[in-house]
Amino acid sequence: MGIVVLTMKASVIEMFLAVPQINCDVKAGKIINPEFVVKCPAGCQDPKYHVYGTDIYASYSSVCGAAVHSGVLDNSGGKILVRKVAGQSGYKGSYSNGVQSLSLPRWRESFVVSEGKPQKGVTYPSALTYSSAKSPAAKTGEATTAYQKPPVPGTTAQPVTLMQVTGATTTEATATSLPKPSPSAGSTTSSLGPQPVGHRSWELGEMDLWQPGSVLLDAGFVPKEELSTQSLEPVSQGDPNCKVDLSFLIDGSSSIGKRRFRIQKQFLADVAQALDIGPGGPLMGVVQYGDNPAAQFNLRTHMNSRDLKTAIEKITQRGGLSNAGRAISYMTKNFFSKANGNRGAAPNVAVVIVDGWPTDKVEEASRFARESGINIFFITVEGATENEKQYVTEPNFSNKAVCRTNGFYSLNVQSWFSLHKTVQPLLKRICDTDRLACSKTCWNSADIGFVIDGSSSVGTGNFRTVLQFVANISKEFEISETDTRIGAVQYTYEQRLEFGFEDHSTKADILNAIKRVGYWSGGTSTGAAINYALEQLFKKSKPNKRKLMILITDGRSYDDVRIPAMVAHHKGVITYAIGVAWAAQDELEVIATHPANHHSFFVDEFDNLHKFVPKVIQNICTEFNSQPRN
């Protein structure tokens, strides 16, 4: 008798695994399973399938509608991975991918959706467990599983099999009978008789009528199908004193070995335990690198420390070389995106762990990361000895990677067995957001004051050209109350503050303010204008801002510019002098910060001013990136 042996790859077997199908109107709160893969039909973009929140959705949302809103699916449907997370204190509505989600004050349970690719080693249910007898996916005569939450914390209710029959519902307990719900939890059975005055009958679908501003939830009203999903544990929103978006780049190279790789994972778990992970505090993701990098999970994957530790334990070693530079480039381009959970308002922090030394160069990749607003920390474990330094690809790589070489951003650990001692020193630095200076770039860290010549020789038409030049430079920067701020002074014999740093906090407002500046006409007292700008503009500059003065003039000043220029330089104001037509070049060089050839420009006529915008911007950013920030 012959024996035939069949072998299948995991990807082939995966094709035969049953994936439950659900309808567009199925809400996450009806499904008990904490994590599952389902298939959504086409047409879930329809506004009748309500979605509450953005990125993280209240469990009263349509599962498939949320998948379309998040961009994981389009309106043609498909498979998605759904994972339950803690309830939020509020959900913000938004319009995305053809779906308008609604706002919600608070909810007891949330969920996130991602592509329906099963994770290795994780088994997903082939049938879903629902929280009520009438499963949205069940049809007449089909068996499904239902669940009710026990009334007493600590007890366990077993699932029962429900058989739905036309005209009647019969319950057959396969293991144990359903426990009677406690009065405090509210009844989970529907009464067909008259309701008391003021009673909310959730079976009638009144939650679908909820509008922003409603206080029903805050008053304690809860849809019936959501009662069984309430958490018995308090929901942590995370530590608000450490609100950072954090990425760990871990070394998975072959040289690290299995034992040290486990120590590295334990270090990550210790960090996750010490941090109070949550949407209102720190969020954390992990990228592992070897020959090539790969994201293990992103910022939005795990919303509490417990789930994060479980995910860290499941990480397996990649092997290969130790290409940290390639990993940093990958992280900069891909990790800190809105789709991956980047919140924008929280500092971006990347911690790179290296066993010994990288097998590629990190300086250029790290510089690009810093200029993208990412704070780079380097942890070097068991670094090269004197005899081993000849093998290091890039000497002093950690100092070249970080923006400050004073030890704040780089840590050297003598042995893997003492890595655990680094947890608290590292977290103290990561959470000290006031010292995370690397997130400053040339685009978001300056107070820029324009000093504009409005003398008679300029003329009305040319003055509008100058204003366009000012607008073209301004719009290149990130403008807000906390980022770059713009102010402007116009001068003739006299001076006038057109608008200060605190007057406008958006790019649109700045550009409109520039348009509204009126031509003055008069003489040319540039020295007095510099003094005026120092007093009226830069005296109100923030201490942590770079102070940039951009002066535009078309002639020689009637007064002395040397002393005012020296005062400006002494006060740390970086001065750019731009002369047009009859401007005196020797005067421009006196006004400009040293070296003058990088800070002064001469334009033969006003119509050519626009050609110098890229050069001015380039010099501003080159200077920013070359300045020592120790």
Tab-separated table of N, CA, C and O in Angstrom, residues 80-192:
chain	number	residue	atom	x	y	z
A	80	ILE	N	-10.059	42.237	6.660
A	80	ILE	CA	-9.416	43.166	7.589
A	80	ILE	C	-9.114	42.451	8.893
A	80	ILE	O	-9.739	41.442	9.229
A	81	LEU	N	-8.136	42.981	9.608
A	81	LEU	CA	-7.804	42.521	10.952
A	81	LEU	C	-8.318	43.555	11.942
A	81	LEU	O	-8.021	44.746	11.818
A	82	VAL	N	-9.124	43.104	12.897
A	82	VAL	CA	-9.738	43.996	13.892
A	82	VAL	C	-9.182	43.648	15.265
A	82	VAL	O	-9.125	42.465	15.633
A	83	ARG	N	-8.788	44.652	16.028
A	83	ARG	CA	-8.273	44.414	17.378
A	83	ARG	C	-8.940	45.379	18.342
A	83	ARG	O	-8.971	46.586	18.106
A	84	LYS	N	-9.513	44.855	19.412
A	84	LYS	CA	-10.158	45.673	20.434
A	84	LYS	C	-9.096	46.365	21.299
A	84	LYS	O	-8.079	45.753	21.640
A	85	VAL	N	-9.355	47.607	21.666
A	85	VAL	CA	-8.480	48.361	22.566
A	85	VAL	C	-9.361	49.067	23.595
A	85	VAL	O	-10.582	48.985	23.543
A	86	ALA	N	-8.721	49.743	24.516
A	86	ALA	CA	-9.452	50.371	25.616
A	86	ALA	C	-10.358	51.494	25.130
A	86	ALA	O	-10.134	52.107	24.086
A	87	GLY	N	-11.392	51.773	25.917
A	87	GLY	CA	-12.276	52.885	25.630
A	87	GLY	C	-11.564	54.214	25.757
A	87	GLY	O	-10.565	54.339	26.469
A	88	GLN	N	-12.072	55.214	25.054
A	88	GLN	CA	-11.447	56.532	25.026
A	88	GLN	C	-12.333	57.556	25.732
A	88	GLN	O	-13.550	57.371	25.848
A	89	SER	N	-11.715	58.641	26.158
A	89	SER	CA	-12.482	59.715	26.800
A	89	SER	C	-13.224	60.565	25.784
A	89	SER	O	-14.106	61.340	26.125
A	90	GLY	N	-12.876	60.424	24.518
A	90	GLY	CA	-13.547	61.163	23.463
A	90	GLY	C	-13.112	60.658	22.103
A	90	GLY	O	-12.022	60.105	21.953
A	91	TYR	N	-13.965	60.827	21.111
A	91	TYR	CA	-13.674	60.396	19.744
A	91	TYR	C	-13.965	61.573	18.810
A	91	TYR	O	-15.043	62.157	18.862
A	92	LYS	N	-13.011	61.891	17.957
A	92	LYS	CA	-13.145	63.027	17.066
A	92	LYS	C	-13.550	62.557	15.684
A	92	LYS	O	-12.907	61.695	15.091
A	93	GLY	N	-14.617	63.116	15.169
A	93	GLY	CA	-15.070	62.771	13.833
A	93	GLY	C	-14.236	63.452	12.761
A	93	GLY	O	-13.611	64.480	12.997
A	94	SER	N	-14.230	62.863	11.568
A	94	SER	CA	-13.480	63.455	10.451
A	94	SER	C	-14.015	62.878	9.144
A	94	SER	O	-14.683	61.852	9.134
A	95	TYR	N	-13.687	63.539	8.047
A	95	TYR	CA	-14.049	63.029	6.723
A	95	TYR	C	-12.819	62.405	6.092
A	95	TYR	O	-11.776	63.043	5.958
A	96	SER	N	-12.911	61.132	5.714
A	96	SER	CA	-11.759	60.438	5.142
A	96	SER	C	-12.239	59.315	4.241
A	96	SER	O	-13.140	58.546	4.607
A	97	ASN	N	-11.653	59.230	3.051
A	97	ASN	CA	-11.922	58.136	2.107
A	97	ASN	C	-13.418	57.958	1.807
A	97	ASN	O	-13.918	56.844	1.688
A	98	GLY	N	-14.124	59.093	1.707
A	98	GLY	CA	-15.531	59.052	1.354
A	98	GLY	C	-16.474	58.759	2.505
A	98	GLY	O	-17.679	58.599	2.288
A	99	VAL	N	-15.949	58.670	3.724
A	99	VAL	CA	-16.774	58.374	4.894
A	99	VAL	C	-16.648	59.520	5.896
A	99	VAL	O	-15.531	59.929	6.240
A	100	GLN	N	-17.801	60.037	6.370
A	100	GLN	CA	-17.812	61.060	7.413
A	100	GLN	C	-18.055	60.373	8.752
A	100	GLN	O	-19.135	59.868	9.024
A	101	SER	N	-17.006	60.305	9.583
A	101	SER	CA	-17.198	59.733	10.915
A	101	SER	C	-17.696	60.823	11.863
A	101	SER	O	-17.512	62.022	11.616
A	102	LEU	N	-18.346	60.409	12.945
A	102	LEU	CA	-18.944	61.325	13.902
A	102	LEU	C	-18.112	61.395	15.175
A	102	LEU	O	-17.318	60.502	15.465
A	103	SER	N	-18.301	62.463	15.933
A	103	SER	CA	-17.645	62.607	17.225
A	103	SER	C	-18.501	61.942	18.301
A	103	SER	O	-19.715	61.782	18.153
A	104	LEU	N	-17.852	61.565	19.394
A	104	LEU	CA	-18.528	60.924	20.503
A	104	LEU	C	-17.840	61.360	21.788
A	104	LEU	O	-16.607	61.416	21.834
A	105	PRO	N	-18.583	61.696	22.850
A	105	PRO	CA	-17.937	62.177	24.084
A	105	PRO	C	-17.023	61.136	24.715
A	105	PRO	O	-15.890	61.402	25.043
A	106	ARG	N	-17.517	59.917	24.909
A	106	ARG	CA	-16.690	58.863	25.482
A	106	ARG	C	-17.351	57.523	25.205
A	106	ARG	O	-18.537	57.445	24.906
A	107	TRP	N	-16.578	56.454	25.317
A	107	TRP	CA	-17.129	55.111	25.132
A	107	TRP	C	-16.292	54.110	25.901
A	107	TRP	O	-15.138	54.386	26.265
A	108	ARG	N	-16.880	52.956	26.160
A	108	ARG	CA	-16.232	51.982	27.049
A	108	ARG	C	-15.268	51.049	26.347
A	108	ARG	O	-14.508	50.342	26.983
A	109	GLU	N	-15.331	50.981	25.035
A	109	GLU	CA	-14.478	50.057	24.299
A	109	GLU	C	-14.207	50.649	22.922
A	109	GLU	O	-15.050	51.342	22.358
A	110	SER	N	-13.025	50.368	22.399
A	110	SER	CA	-12.632	50.875	21.083
A	110	SER	C	-12.076	49.726	20.253
A	110	SER	O	-11.887	48.602	20.739
A	111	PHE	N	-11.776	50.033	19.004
A	111	PHE	CA	-11.101	49.051	18.155
A	111	PHE	C	-10.297	49.778	17.084
A	111	PHE	O	-10.562	50.950	16.776
A	112	VAL	N	-9.297	49.082	16.563
A	112	VAL	CA	-8.509	49.581	15.438
A	112	VAL	C	-8.539	48.533	14.341
A	112	VAL	O	-8.715	47.334	14.610
A	113	VAL	N	-8.378	48.973	13.109
A	113	VAL	CA	-8.405	48.053	11.970
A	113	VAL	C	-7.112	48.166	11.196
A	113	VAL	O	-6.481	49.229	11.140
A	114	SER	N	-6.697	47.062	10.619
A	114	SER	CA	-5.503	47.035	9.773
A	114	SER	C	-5.728	46.012	8.666
A	114	SER	O	-6.779	45.356	8.612
A	115	GLU	N	-4.760	45.877	7.785
A	115	GLU	CA	-4.897	44.942	6.674
A	115	GLU	C	-5.097	43.526	7.198
A	115	GLU	O	-4.524	43.142	8.206
A	116	GLY	N	-5.902	42.747	6.481
A	116	GLY	CA	-6.271	41.418	6.949
A	116	GLY	C	-5.211	40.367	6.718
A	116	GLY	O	-5.499	39.278	6.210
A	117	LYS	N	-3.983	40.669	7.100
A	117	LYS	CA	-2.895	39.702	6.995
A	117	LYS	C	-2.641	39.087	8.367
A	117	LYS	O	-2.181	39.782	9.271
A	118	PRO	N	-2.968	37.807	8.555
A	118	PRO	CA	-2.762	37.184	9.866
A	118	PRO	C	-1.306	37.246	10.297
A	118	PRO	O	-0.395	37.075	9.479
A	119	GLN	N	-1.084	37.525	11.570
A	119	GLN	CA	0.271	37.537	12.097
A	119	GLN	C	0.748	36.114	12.320
A	119	GLN	O	-0.027	35.239	12.698
A	120	LYS	N	2.020	35.893	12.099
A	120	LYS	CA	2.603	34.569	12.240
A	120	LYS	C	2.453	34.074	13.672
A	120	LYS	O	2.752	34.777	14.627
A	121	GLY	N	1.963	32.849	13.811
A	121	GLY	CA	1.836	32.256	15.130
A	121	GLY	C	0.553	32.611	15.855
A	121	GLY	O	0.331	32.155	16.980
A	122	VAL	N	-0.305	33.434	15.232
A	122	VAL	CA	-1.555	33.838	15.873
A	122	VAL	C	-2.715	33.118	15.190
A	122	VAL	O	-2.810	33.098	13.969
A	123	THR	N	-3.571	32.486	15.992
A	123	THR	CA	-4.736	31.794	15.465
A	123	THR	C	-5.964	32.677	15.629
A	123	THR	O	-6.254	33.144	16.735
A	124	TYR	N	-6.667	32.902	14.559
A	124	TYR	CA	-7.852	33.748	14.585
A	124	TYR	C	-9.099	32.869	14.484
A	124	TYR	O	-9.074	31.811	13.839
A	125	PRO	N	-10.199	33.290	15.133
A	125	PRO	CA	-11.408	32.456	15.136
A	125	PRO	C	-12.020	32.334	13.746
A	125	PRO	O	-12.077	33.302	12.995
A	126	SER	N	-12.481	31.109	13.424
A	126	SER	CA	-13.172	30.892	12.155
A	126	SER	C	-14.660	31.191	12.277
A	126	SER	O	-15.373	31.248	11.278
A	127	ALA	N	-15.135	31.351	13.534
A	127	ALA	CA	-16.510	31.778	13.801
A	127	ALA	C	-16.467	32.820	14.903
A	127	ALA	O	-15.681	32.702	15.843
A	128	LEU	N	-17.287	33.828	14.793
A	128	LEU	CA	-17.270	34.920	15.756
A	128	LEU	C	-18.231	34.664	16.908
A	128	LEU	O	-19.255	34.000	16.750
A	129	THR	N	-17.875	35.198	18.077
A	129	THR	CA	-18.730	35.115	19.254
A	129	THR	C	-19.434	36.453	19.438
A	129	THR	O	-18.782	37.487	19.507
A	130	TYR	N	-20.770	36.418	19.494
A	130	TYR	CA	-21.550	37.641	19.570
A	130	TYR	C	-22.119	37.855	20.970
A	130	TYR	O	-22.289	36.919	21.741
A	131	SER	N	-22.429	39.103	21.280
A	131	SER	CA	-22.856	39.472	22.622
A	131	SER	C	-24.359	39.401	22.832
A	131	SER	O	-24.840	39.664	23.916
A	132	SER	N	-25.149	39.093	21.790
A	132	SER	CA	-26.593	38.992	21.950
A	132	SER	C	-27.105	37.809	21.161
A	132	SER	O	-26.423	37.282	20.281
A	133	ALA	N	-28.337	37.391	21.472
A	133	ALA	CA	-28.887	36.203	20.832
A	133	ALA	C	-29.047	36.383	19.332
A	133	ALA	O	-28.880	35.467	18.560
A	134	LYS	N	-29.394	37.601	18.939
A	134	LYS	CA	-29.618	37.858	17.518
A	134	LYS	C	-28.348	38.375	16.880
A	134	LYS	O	-28.087	39.558	16.857
A	135	SER	N	-27.522	37.448	16.413
A	135	SER	CA	-26.280	37.819	15.753
A	135	SER	C	-26.569	38.455	14.415
A	135	SER	O	-27.358	37.952	13.642
A	136	PRO	N	-25.898	39.599	14.106
A	136	PRO	CA	-26.129	40.249	12.811
A	136	PRO	C	-25.738	39.376	11.646
A	136	PRO	O	-26.228	39.552	10.548
A	137	ALA	N	-24.789	38.446	11.874
A	137	ALA	CA	-24.313	37.621	10.772
A	137	ALA	C	-25.113	36.342	10.634
A	137	ALA	O	-25.021	35.634	9.648
A	138	ALA	N	-25.909	35.999	11.675
A	138	ALA	CA	-26.622	34.730	11.668
A	138	ALA	C	-27.900	34.826	10.853
A	138	ALA	O	-28.562	35.850	10.812
A	139	LYS	N	-28.276	33.724	10.254
A	139	LYS	CA	-29.512	33.647	9.498
A	139	LYS	C	-30.393	32.568	10.119
A	139	LYS	O	-29.955	31.769	10.937
A	140	THR	N	-31.630	32.516	9.683
A	140	THR	CA	-32.579	31.556	10.227
A	140	THR	C	-32.042	30.134	10.098
A	140	THR	O	-31.644	29.699	9.031
A	141	GLY	N	-32.047	29.417	11.251
A	141	GLY	CA	-31.619	28.027	11.238
A	141	GLY	C	-30.132	27.851	11.413
A	141	GLY	O	-29.646	26.738	11.494
A	142	GLU	N	-29.326	28.939	11.483
A	142	GLU	CA	-27.890	28.819	11.651
A	142	GLU	C	-27.524	28.913	13.115
A	142	GLU	O	-28.117	29.670	13.872
A	143	ALA	N	-26.515	28.162	13.494
A	143	ALA	CA	-26.046	28.216	14.877
A	143	ALA	C	-25.002	29.301	15.013
A	143	ALA	O	-24.175	29.489	14.136
A	144	THR	N	-25.035	30.035	16.108
A	144	THR	CA	-24.009	31.030	16.388
A	144	THR	C	-23.727	31.009	17.875
A	144	THR	O	-24.382	30.289	18.621
A	145	THR	N	-22.768	31.753	18.326
A	145	THR	CA	-22.387	31.730	19.735
A	145	THR	C	-22.709	33.057	20.374
A	145	THR	O	-22.433	34.101	19.790
A	146	ALA	N	-23.311	33.033	21.553
A	146	ALA	CA	-23.655	34.265	22.257
A	146	ALA	C	-23.026	34.271	23.626
A	146	ALA	O	-22.609	33.243	24.143
A	147	TYR	N	-22.962	35.445	24.218
A	147	TYR	CA	-22.275	35.606	25.495
A	147	TYR	C	-22.930	36.719	26.287
A	147	TYR	O	-23.373	37.717	25.725
A	148	GLN	N	-23.018	36.508	27.606
A	148	GLN	CA	-23.424	37.587	28.487
A	148	GLN	C	-22.391	37.722	29.587
A	148	GLN	O	-21.878	36.731	30.099
A	149	LYS	N	-22.101	38.966	29.948
A	149	LYS	CA	-21.095	39.212	30.974
A	149	LYS	C	-21.639	38.826	32.334
A	149	LYS	O	-22.776	39.124	32.666
A	150	PRO	N	-20.861	38.125	33.183
A	150	PRO	CA	-21.336	37.736	34.510
A	150	PRO	C	-21.551	38.966	35.375
A	150	PRO	O	-20.863	39.967	35.223
A	151	PRO	N	-22.511	38.895	36.309
A	151	PRO	CA	-22.820	40.056	37.138
A	151	PRO	C	-21.789	40.334	38.204
A	151	PRO	O	-21.699	41.428	38.694
A	152	VAL	N	-21.003	39.323	38.577
A	152	VAL	CA	-20.051	39.492	39.666
A	152	VAL	C	-18.641	39.428	39.120
A	152	VAL	O	-18.295	38.467	38.441
A	153	PRO	N	-17.801	40.442	39.360
A	153	PRO	CA	-16.419	40.392	38.879
A	153	PRO	C	-15.708	39.147	39.393
A	153	PRO	O	-15.826	38.777	40.561
A	154	GLY	N	-14.965	38.493	38.492
A	154	GLY	CA	-14.201	37.320	38.886
A	154	GLY	C	-14.869	36.029	38.476
A	154	GLY	O	-14.235	34.984	38.441
A	155	THR	N	-16.197	36.040	38.193
A	155	THR	CA	-16.860	34.830	37.731
A	155	THR	C	-16.747	34.740	36.240
A	155	THR	O	-16.506	35.722	35.565
A	156	THR	N	-16.948	33.566	35.678
A	156	THR	CA	-16.789	33.354	34.248
A	156	THR	C	-18.067	32.808	33.658
A	156	THR	O	-18.625	31.833	34.165
A	157	ALA	N	-18.526	33.425	32.624
A	157	ALA	CA	-19.713	32.920	31.913
A	157	ALA	C	-19.264	32.162	30.691
A	157	ALA	O	-18.394	32.619	29.955
A	158	GLN	N	-19.835	30.999	30.453
A	158	GLN	CA	-19.462	30.178	29.318
A	158	GLN	C	-20.333	30.530	28.116
A	158	GLN	O	-21.514	30.840	28.261
A	159	PRO	N	-19.765	30.446	26.907
A	159	PRO	CA	-20.577	30.657	25.721
A	159	PRO	C	-21.642	29.575	25.597
A	159	PRO	O	-21.441	28.458	26.049
A	160	VAL	N	-22.751	29.895	25.009
A	160	VAL	CA	-23.787	28.902	24.746
A	160	VAL	C	-24.116	28.954	23.277
A	160	VAL	O	-23.876	29.949	22.603
A	161	THR	N	-24.644	27.859	22.761
A	161	THR	CA	-25.049	27.801	21.365
A	161	THR	C	-26.513	28.178	21.252
A	161	THR	O	-27.347	27.657	21.981
A	162	LEU	N	-26.807	29.103	20.362
A	162	LEU	CA	-28.184	29.549	20.151
A	162	LEU	C	-28.649	29.083	18.785
A	162	LEU	O	-27.921	29.199	17.802
A	163	MET	N	-29.859	28.522	18.723
A	163	MET	CA	-30.436	28.117	17.445
A	163	MET	C	-31.584	29.051	17.120
A	163	MET	O	-32.541	29.146	17.901
A	164	GLN	N	-31.470	29.771	16.022
A	164	GLN	CA	-32.520	30.698	15.642
A	164	GLN	C	-33.508	29.988	14.721
A	164	GLN	O	-33.136	29.443	13.691
A	165	VAL	N	-34.786	30.016	15.118
A	165	VAL	CA	-35.836	29.334	14.365
A	165	VAL	C	-36.901	30.361	14.020
A	165	VAL	O	-37.227	31.223	14.829
A	166	THR	N	-37.444	30.269	12.833
A	166	THR	CA	-38.463	31.227	12.407
A	166	THR	C	-39.636	31.237	13.375
A	166	THR	O	-40.220	30.203	13.671
A	167	GLY	N	-39.970	32.412	13.873
A	167	GLY	CA	-41.124	32.576	14.741
A	167	GLY	C	-40.825	32.402	16.199
A	167	GLY	O	-41.603	32.802	17.049
A	168	ALA	N	-39.703	31.798	16.571
A	168	ALA	CA	-39.384	31.597	17.990
A	168	ALA	C	-37.900	31.427	18.133
A	168	ALA	O	-37.203	31.044	17.214
A	169	THR	N	-37.381	31.693	19.332
A	169	THR	CA	-35.970	31.521	19.622
A	169	THR	C	-35.825	30.534	20.762
A	169	THR	O	-36.351	30.750	21.840
A	170	THR	N	-35.119	29.447	20.527
A	170	THR	CA	-34.908	28.426	21.543
A	170	THR	C	-33.457	28.425	21.954
A	170	THR	O	-32.569	28.427	21.112
A	171	THR	N	-33.200	28.417	23.242
A	171	THR	CA	-31.837	28.443	23.754
A	171	THR	C	-31.469	27.080	24.306
A	171	THR	O	-32.163	26.556	25.171
A	172	GLU	N	-30.381	26.507	23.799
A	172	GLU	CA	-29.891	25.238	24.307
A	172	GLU	C	-28.499	25.460	24.866
A	172	GLU	O	-27.581	25.833	24.154
A	173	ALA	N	-28.308	25.214	26.141
A	173	ALA	CA	-27.005	25.397	26.770
A	173	ALA	C	-26.171	24.159	26.562
A	173	ALA	O	-26.550	23.066	26.954
A	174	THR	N	-25.000	24.334	25.950
A	174	THR	CA	-24.118	23.206	25.718
A	174	THR	C	-23.170	22.971	26.873
A	174	THR	O	-22.617	21.900	26.992
A	175	ALA	N	-22.939	23.980	27.703
A	175	ALA	CA	-22.007	23.782	28.818
A	175	ALA	C	-22.663	24.169	30.127
A	175	ALA	O	-22.658	23.408	31.087
A	176	THR	N	-23.223	25.361	30.188
A	176	THR	CA	-23.857	25.836	31.407
A	176	THR	C	-24.898	26.859	31.019
A	176	THR	O	-24.879	27.397	29.919
A	177	SER	N	-25.826	27.131	31.904
A	177	SER	CA	-26.861	28.113	31.589
A	177	SER	C	-26.309	29.516	31.749
A	177	SER	O	-25.363	29.745	32.490
A	178	LEU	N	-26.917	30.451	31.051
A	178	LEU	CA	-26.480	31.829	31.137
A	178	LEU	C	-26.745	32.384	32.522
A	178	LEU	O	-27.827	32.200	33.071
A	179	PRO	N	-25.784	33.097	33.128
A	179	PRO	CA	-26.041	33.719	34.426
A	179	PRO	C	-27.007	34.870	34.257
A	179	PRO	O	-27.027	35.540	33.237
A	180	LYS	N	-27.787	35.081	35.281
A	180	LYS	CA	-28.739	36.183	35.253
A	180	LYS	C	-27.996	37.492	35.421
A	180	LYS	O	-27.227	37.656	36.360
A	181	PRO	N	-28.207	38.443	34.532
A	181	PRO	CA	-27.479	39.713	34.655
A	181	PRO	C	-27.916	40.469	35.896
A	181	PRO	O	-29.060	40.399	36.319
A	182	SER	N	-26.957	41.203	36.457
A	182	SER	CA	-27.253	41.968	37.657
A	182	SER	C	-28.109	43.171	37.312
A	182	SER	O	-28.036	43.706	36.215
A	183	PRO	N	-28.922	43.630	38.248
A	183	PRO	CA	-29.766	44.803	37.971
A	183	PRO	C	-28.966	46.034	37.610
A	183	PRO	O	-29.394	46.844	36.819
A	184	SER	N	-27.768	46.158	38.195
A	184	SER	CA	-26.969	47.354	37.931
A	184	SER	C	-26.471	47.405	36.514
A	184	SER	O	-26.172	48.448	35.982
A	185	ALA	N	-26.348	46.242	35.890
A	185	ALA	CA	-25.881	46.201	34.504
A	185	ALA	C	-26.973	46.519	33.522
A	185	ALA	O	-26.733	46.775	32.364
A	186	GLY	N	-28.198	46.487	33.972
A	186	GLY	CA	-29.305	46.741	33.056
A	186	GLY	C	-29.769	45.464	32.417
A	186	GLY	O	-29.026	44.516	32.246
A	187	SER	N	-31.028	45.373	32.085
A	187	SER	CA	-31.575	44.161	31.480
A	187	SER	C	-31.109	44.004	30.060
A	187	SER	O	-31.012	44.937	29.310
A	188	THR	N	-30.821	42.755	29.676
A	188	THR	CA	-30.448	42.480	28.292
A	188	THR	C	-31.583	41.819	27.539
A	188	THR	O	-31.389	41.282	26.473
A	189	THR	N	-32.783	41.860	28.093
A	189	THR	CA	-33.940	41.342	27.374
A	189	THR	C	-34.854	42.496	27.028
A	189	THR	O	-34.965	43.477	27.739
A	190	SER	N	-35.506	42.372	25.918
A	190	SER	CA	-36.371	43.444	25.442
A	190	SER	C	-37.801	43.209	25.894
A	190	SER	O	-38.352	42.139	25.716
A	191	SER	N	-38.403	44.227	26.493
A	191	SER	CA	-39.798	44.142	26.910
A	191	SER	C	-40.682	44.653	25.791
A	191	SER	O	-40.437	45.696	25.211
A	192	LEU	N	-41.743	43.879	25.483
A	192	LEU	CA	-42.665	44.295	24.434
A	192	LEU	C	-43.802	45.145	24.973
A	192	LEU	O	-44.609	45.673	24.225
